[in-house]
PDB file of C-alpha atoms in Angstrom:
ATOM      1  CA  UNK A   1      21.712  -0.743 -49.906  1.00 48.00           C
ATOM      2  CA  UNK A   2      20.375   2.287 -47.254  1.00 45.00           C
ATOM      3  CA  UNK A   3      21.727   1.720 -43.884  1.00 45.00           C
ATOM      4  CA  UNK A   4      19.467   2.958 -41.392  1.00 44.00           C
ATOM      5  CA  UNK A   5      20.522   3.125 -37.806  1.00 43.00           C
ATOM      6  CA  UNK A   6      18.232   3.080 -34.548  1.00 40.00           C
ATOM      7  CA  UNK A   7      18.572   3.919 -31.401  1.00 42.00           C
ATOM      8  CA  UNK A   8      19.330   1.394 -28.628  1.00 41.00           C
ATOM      9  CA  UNK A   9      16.457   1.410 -26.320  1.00 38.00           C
ATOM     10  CA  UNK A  10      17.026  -0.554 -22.944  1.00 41.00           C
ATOM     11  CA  UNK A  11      13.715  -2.905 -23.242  1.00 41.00           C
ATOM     12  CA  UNK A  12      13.058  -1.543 -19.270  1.00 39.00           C
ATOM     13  CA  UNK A  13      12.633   1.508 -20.628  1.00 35.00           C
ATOM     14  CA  UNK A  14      10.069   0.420 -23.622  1.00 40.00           C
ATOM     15  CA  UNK A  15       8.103  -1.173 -20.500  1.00 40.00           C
ATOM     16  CA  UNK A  16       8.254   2.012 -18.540  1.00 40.00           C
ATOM     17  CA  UNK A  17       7.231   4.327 -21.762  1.00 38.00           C
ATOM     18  CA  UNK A  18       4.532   1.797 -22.597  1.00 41.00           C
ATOM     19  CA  UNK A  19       3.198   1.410 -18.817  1.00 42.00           C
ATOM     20  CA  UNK A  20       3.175   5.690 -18.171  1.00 41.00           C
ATOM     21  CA  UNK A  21       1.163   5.509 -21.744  1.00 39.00           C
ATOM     22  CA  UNK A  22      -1.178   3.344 -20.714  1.00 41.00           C
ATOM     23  CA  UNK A  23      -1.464   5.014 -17.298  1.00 43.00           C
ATOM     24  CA  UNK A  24      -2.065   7.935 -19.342  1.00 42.00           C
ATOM     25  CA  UNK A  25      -5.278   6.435 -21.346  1.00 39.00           C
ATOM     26  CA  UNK A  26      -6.681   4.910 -18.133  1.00 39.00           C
ATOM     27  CA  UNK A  27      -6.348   8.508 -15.900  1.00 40.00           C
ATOM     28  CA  UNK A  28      -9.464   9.446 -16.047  1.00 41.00           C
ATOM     29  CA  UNK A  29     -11.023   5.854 -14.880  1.00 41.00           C
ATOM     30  CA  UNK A  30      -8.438   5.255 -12.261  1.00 40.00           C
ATOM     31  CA  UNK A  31      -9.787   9.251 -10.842  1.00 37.00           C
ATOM     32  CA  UNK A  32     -13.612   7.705 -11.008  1.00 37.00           C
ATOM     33  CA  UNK A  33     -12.354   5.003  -9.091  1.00 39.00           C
ATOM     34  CA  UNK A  34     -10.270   6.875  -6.336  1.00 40.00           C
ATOM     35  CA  UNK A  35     -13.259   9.038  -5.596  1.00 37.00           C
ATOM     36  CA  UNK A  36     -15.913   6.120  -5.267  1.00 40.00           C
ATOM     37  CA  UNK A  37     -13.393   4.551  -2.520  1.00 44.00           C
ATOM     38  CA  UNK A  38     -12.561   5.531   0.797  1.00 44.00           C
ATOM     39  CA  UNK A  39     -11.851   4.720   4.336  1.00 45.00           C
ATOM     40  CA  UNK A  40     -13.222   1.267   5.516  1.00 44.00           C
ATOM     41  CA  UNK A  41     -16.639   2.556   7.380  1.00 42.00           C
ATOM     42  CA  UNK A  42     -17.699  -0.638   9.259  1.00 43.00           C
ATOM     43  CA  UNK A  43     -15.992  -3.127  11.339  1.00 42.00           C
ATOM     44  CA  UNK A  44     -17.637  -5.841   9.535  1.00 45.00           C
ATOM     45  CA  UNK A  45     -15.795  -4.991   6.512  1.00 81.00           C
ATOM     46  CA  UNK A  46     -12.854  -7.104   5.507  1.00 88.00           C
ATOM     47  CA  UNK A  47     -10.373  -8.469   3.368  1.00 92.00           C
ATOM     48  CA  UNK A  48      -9.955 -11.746   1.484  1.00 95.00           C
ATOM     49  CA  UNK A  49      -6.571 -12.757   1.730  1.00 96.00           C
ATOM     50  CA  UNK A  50      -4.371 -15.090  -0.192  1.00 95.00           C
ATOM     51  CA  UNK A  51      -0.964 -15.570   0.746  1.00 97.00           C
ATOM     52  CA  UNK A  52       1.805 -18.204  -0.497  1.00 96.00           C
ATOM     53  CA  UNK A  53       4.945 -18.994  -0.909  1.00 93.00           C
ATOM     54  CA  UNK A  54       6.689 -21.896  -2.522  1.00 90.00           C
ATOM     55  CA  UNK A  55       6.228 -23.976  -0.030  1.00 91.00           C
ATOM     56  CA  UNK A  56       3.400 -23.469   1.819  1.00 93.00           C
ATOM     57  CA  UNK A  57      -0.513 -21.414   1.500  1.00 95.00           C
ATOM     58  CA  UNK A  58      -0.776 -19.369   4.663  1.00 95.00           C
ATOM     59  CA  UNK A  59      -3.588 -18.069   3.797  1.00 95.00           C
ATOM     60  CA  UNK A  60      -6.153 -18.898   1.281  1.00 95.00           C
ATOM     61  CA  UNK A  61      -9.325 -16.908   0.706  1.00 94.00           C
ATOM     62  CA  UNK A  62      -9.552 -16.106   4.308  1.00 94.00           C
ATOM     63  CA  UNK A  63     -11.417 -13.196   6.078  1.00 95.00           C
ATOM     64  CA  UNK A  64      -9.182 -10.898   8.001  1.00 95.00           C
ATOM     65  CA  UNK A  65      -9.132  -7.042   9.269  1.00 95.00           C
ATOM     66  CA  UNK A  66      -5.815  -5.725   7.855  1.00 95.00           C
ATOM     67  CA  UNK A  67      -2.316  -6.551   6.040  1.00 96.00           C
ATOM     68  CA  UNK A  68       0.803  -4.259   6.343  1.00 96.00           C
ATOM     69  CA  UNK A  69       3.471  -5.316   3.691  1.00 96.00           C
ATOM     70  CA  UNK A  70       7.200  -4.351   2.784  1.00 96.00           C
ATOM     71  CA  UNK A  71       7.720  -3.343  -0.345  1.00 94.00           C
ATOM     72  CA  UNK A  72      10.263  -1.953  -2.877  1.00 93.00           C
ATOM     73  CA  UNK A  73       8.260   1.381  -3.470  1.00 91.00           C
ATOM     74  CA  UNK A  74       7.073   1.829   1.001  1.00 92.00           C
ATOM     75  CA  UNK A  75       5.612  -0.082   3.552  1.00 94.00           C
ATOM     76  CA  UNK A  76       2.075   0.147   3.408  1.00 94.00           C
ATOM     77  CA  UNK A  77      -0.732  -1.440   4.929  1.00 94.00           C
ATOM     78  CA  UNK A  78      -4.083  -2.487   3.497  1.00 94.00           C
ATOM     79  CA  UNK A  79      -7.783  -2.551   4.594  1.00 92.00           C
ATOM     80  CA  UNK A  80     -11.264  -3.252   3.444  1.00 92.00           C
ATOM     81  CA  UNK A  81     -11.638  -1.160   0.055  1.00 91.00           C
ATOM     82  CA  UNK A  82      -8.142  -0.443  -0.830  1.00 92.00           C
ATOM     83  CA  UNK A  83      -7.350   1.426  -3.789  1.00 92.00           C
ATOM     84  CA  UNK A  84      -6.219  -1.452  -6.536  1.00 92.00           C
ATOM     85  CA  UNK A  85      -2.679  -1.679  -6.559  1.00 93.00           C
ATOM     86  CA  UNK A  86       0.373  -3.991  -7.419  1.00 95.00           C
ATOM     87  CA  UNK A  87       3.692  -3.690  -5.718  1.00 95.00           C
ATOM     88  CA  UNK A  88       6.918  -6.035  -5.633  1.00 96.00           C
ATOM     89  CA  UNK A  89       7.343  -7.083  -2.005  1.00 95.00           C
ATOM     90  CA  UNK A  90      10.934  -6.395  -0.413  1.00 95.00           C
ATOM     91  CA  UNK A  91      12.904  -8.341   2.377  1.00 95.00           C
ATOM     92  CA  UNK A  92      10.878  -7.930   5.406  1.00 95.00           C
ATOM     93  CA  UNK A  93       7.503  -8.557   7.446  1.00 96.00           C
ATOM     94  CA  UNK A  94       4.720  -9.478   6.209  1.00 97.00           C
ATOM     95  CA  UNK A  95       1.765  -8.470   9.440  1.00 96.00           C
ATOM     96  CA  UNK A  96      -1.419  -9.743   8.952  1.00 96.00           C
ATOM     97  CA  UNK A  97      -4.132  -8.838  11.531  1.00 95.00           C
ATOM     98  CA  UNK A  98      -6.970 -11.600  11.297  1.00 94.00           C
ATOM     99  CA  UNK A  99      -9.109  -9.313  13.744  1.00 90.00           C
ATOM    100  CA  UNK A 100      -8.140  -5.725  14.804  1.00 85.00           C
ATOM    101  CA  UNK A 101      -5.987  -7.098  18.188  1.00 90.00           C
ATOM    102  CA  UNK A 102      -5.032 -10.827  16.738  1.00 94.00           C
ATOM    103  CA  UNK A 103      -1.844 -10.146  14.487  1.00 95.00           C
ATOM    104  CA  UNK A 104       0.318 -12.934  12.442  1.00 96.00           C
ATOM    105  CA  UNK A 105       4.200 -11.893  11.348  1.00 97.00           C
ATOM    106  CA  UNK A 106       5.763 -13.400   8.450  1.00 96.00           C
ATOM    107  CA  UNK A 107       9.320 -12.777   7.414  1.00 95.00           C
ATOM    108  CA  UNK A 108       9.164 -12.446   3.075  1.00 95.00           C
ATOM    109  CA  UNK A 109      12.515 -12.505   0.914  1.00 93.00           C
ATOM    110  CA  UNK A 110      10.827 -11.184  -1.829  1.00 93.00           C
ATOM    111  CA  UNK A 111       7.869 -11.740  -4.071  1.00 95.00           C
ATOM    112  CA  UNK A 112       4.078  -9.771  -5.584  1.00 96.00           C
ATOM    113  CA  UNK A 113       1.187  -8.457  -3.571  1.00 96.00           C
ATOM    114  CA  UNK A 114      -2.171  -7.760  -5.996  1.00 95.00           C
ATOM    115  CA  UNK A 115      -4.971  -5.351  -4.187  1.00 95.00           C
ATOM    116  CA  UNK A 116      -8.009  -6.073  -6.290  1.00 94.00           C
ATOM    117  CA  UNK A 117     -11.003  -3.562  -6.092  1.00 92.00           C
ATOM    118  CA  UNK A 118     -12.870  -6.338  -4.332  1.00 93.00           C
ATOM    119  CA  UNK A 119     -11.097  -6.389  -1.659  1.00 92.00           C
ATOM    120  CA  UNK A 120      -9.035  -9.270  -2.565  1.00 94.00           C
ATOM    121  CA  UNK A 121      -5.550  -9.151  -1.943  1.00 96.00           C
ATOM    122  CA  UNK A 122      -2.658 -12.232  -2.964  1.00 97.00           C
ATOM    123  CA  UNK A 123       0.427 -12.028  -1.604  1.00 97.00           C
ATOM    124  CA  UNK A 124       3.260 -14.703  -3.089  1.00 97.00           C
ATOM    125  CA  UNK A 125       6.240 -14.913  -1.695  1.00 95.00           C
ATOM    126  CA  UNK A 126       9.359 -16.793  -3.120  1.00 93.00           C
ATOM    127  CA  UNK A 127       9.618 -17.508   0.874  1.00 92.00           C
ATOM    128  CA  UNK A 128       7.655 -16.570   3.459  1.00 94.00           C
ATOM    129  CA  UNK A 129       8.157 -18.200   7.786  1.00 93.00           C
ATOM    130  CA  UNK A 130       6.386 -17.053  11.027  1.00 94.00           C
ATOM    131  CA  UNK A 131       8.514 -14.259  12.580  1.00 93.00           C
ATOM    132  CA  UNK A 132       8.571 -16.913  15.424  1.00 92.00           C
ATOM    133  CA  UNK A 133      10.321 -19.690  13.994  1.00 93.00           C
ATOM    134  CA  UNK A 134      13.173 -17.571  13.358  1.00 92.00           C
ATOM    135  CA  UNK A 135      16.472 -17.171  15.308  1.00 92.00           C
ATOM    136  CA  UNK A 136      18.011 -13.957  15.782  1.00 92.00           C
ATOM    137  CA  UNK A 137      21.482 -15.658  16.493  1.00 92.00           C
ATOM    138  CA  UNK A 138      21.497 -17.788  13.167  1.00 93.00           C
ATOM    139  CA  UNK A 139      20.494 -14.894  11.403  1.00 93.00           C
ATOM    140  CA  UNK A 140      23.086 -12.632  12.451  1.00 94.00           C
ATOM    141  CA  UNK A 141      25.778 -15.200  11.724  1.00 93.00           C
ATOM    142  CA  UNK A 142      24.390 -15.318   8.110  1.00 92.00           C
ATOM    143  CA  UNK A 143      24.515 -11.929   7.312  1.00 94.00           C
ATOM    144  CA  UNK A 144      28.327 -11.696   8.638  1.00 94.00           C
ATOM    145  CA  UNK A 145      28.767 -14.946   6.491  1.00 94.00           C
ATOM    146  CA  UNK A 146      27.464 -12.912   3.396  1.00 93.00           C
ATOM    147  CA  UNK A 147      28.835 -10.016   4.537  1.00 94.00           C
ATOM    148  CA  UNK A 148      32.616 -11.109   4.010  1.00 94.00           C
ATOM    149  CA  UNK A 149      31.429 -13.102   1.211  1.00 93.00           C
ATOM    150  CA  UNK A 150      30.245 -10.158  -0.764  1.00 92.00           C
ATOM    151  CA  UNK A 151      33.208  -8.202   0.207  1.00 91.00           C
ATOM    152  CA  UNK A 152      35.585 -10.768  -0.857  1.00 92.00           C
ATOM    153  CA  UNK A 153      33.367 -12.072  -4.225  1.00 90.00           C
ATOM    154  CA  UNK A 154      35.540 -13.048  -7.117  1.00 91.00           C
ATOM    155  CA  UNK A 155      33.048 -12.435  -9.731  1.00 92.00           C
ATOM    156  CA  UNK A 156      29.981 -10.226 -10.295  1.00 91.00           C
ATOM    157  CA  UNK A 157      27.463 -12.996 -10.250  1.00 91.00           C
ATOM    158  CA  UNK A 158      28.912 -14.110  -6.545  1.00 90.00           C
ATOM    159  CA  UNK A 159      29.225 -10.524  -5.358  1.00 90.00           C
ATOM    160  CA  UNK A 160      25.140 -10.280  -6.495  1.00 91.00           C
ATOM    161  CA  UNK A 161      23.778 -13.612  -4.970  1.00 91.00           C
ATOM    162  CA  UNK A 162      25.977 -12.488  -1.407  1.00 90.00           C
ATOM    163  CA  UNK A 163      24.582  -9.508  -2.014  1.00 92.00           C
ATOM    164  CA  UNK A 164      21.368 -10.039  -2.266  1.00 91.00           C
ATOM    165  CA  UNK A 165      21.893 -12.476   0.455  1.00 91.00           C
ATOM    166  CA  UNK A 166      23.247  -9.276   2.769  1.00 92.00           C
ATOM    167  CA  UNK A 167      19.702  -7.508   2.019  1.00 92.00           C
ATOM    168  CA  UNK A 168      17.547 -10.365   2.879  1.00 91.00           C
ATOM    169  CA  UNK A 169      19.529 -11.379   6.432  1.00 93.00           C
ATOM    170  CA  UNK A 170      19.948  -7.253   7.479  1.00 93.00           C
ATOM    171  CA  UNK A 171      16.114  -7.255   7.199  1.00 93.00           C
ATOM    172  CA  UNK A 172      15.529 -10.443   9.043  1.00 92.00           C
ATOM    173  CA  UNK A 173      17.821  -9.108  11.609  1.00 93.00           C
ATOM    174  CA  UNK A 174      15.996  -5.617  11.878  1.00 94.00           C
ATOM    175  CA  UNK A 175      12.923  -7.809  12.099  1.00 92.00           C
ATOM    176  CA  UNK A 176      13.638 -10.168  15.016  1.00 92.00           C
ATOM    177  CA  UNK A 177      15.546  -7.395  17.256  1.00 88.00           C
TER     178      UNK A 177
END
């Protein structure tokens, strides 16, 4: 009976080595693609935006000028003939500009935005309320809340969820200030 032995891979790190080959194998399309696209030329030009969360469509297959969104890898903001892209969204605001001077703030916890090369974009968010229907002063008591409850956790899976709880109320904080 031959023993053989292999190496522990983290499966993270399969999906990483698998994704940077197959980012590999597509280089030379994604290039094609980068160079055919470019800076949104006329004013007429716009996005079709979805945006959800779990409780409510905000936005679905609607016209509009721009979207900035927060995410884990930068803030970024979108236009008419975006590259493609896919990012996970962070704790933060969500600005959509249905016309160049007409803006719309959501505060996210988390969740995707998809940039297709049609100039489609979908944003879903696990939660996602108009900046205005916020309160500053509930907010800041949550985040002291968490803030001593993460501090004081007796386990690792309470000391994640106040945590996580810490990020999410510091950026709704930063937001309505």
């Amino acid at each position: 009976h031959t023993h053989t032995h292999t190496r522990f891979v983290p499966a993270h790190s399969k999906m990483a080595a698998f994704l940077a080959r197959a980012a590999m194998r597509s280089a030379p399309q994604a290039s094609r693609a980068v160079a055919r696209r470019g800076m949104a030329t006329e004013a007429s030009e716009s996005l079709t935006l979805t945006f959800s969360s779990s409780t409510k469509a905000h936005y679905a297959d609607v016209g509009v000028h721009q979207v900035n969104v927060p995410s884990l890898a930068g803030d970024f903001g979108i236009l008419a003939n975006h590259v493609p892209a896919l990012a996970v969204l962070k704790p933060g605001v969500v600005s959509v500009f249905e016309t160049a001077d007409k803006e719309a703030k959501f505060f996210v916890s988390s969740g995707t935005v998809t940039v297709n090369e049609d100039s489609t974009v979908q944003i879903l968010a696990e939660e996602a309320v108009p900046l205005d229907q916020l309160d500053v002063a509930v907010a800041r008591s949550n985040l002291d809340k968490y803030t001593q409850a993460a501090n004081s956790a007796s386990n690792e899976v309470a000391g994640a969820e106040a945590a996580i709880a810490v990020d999410v109320y510091s950026a709704m904080v930063k937001a309505l200030e």
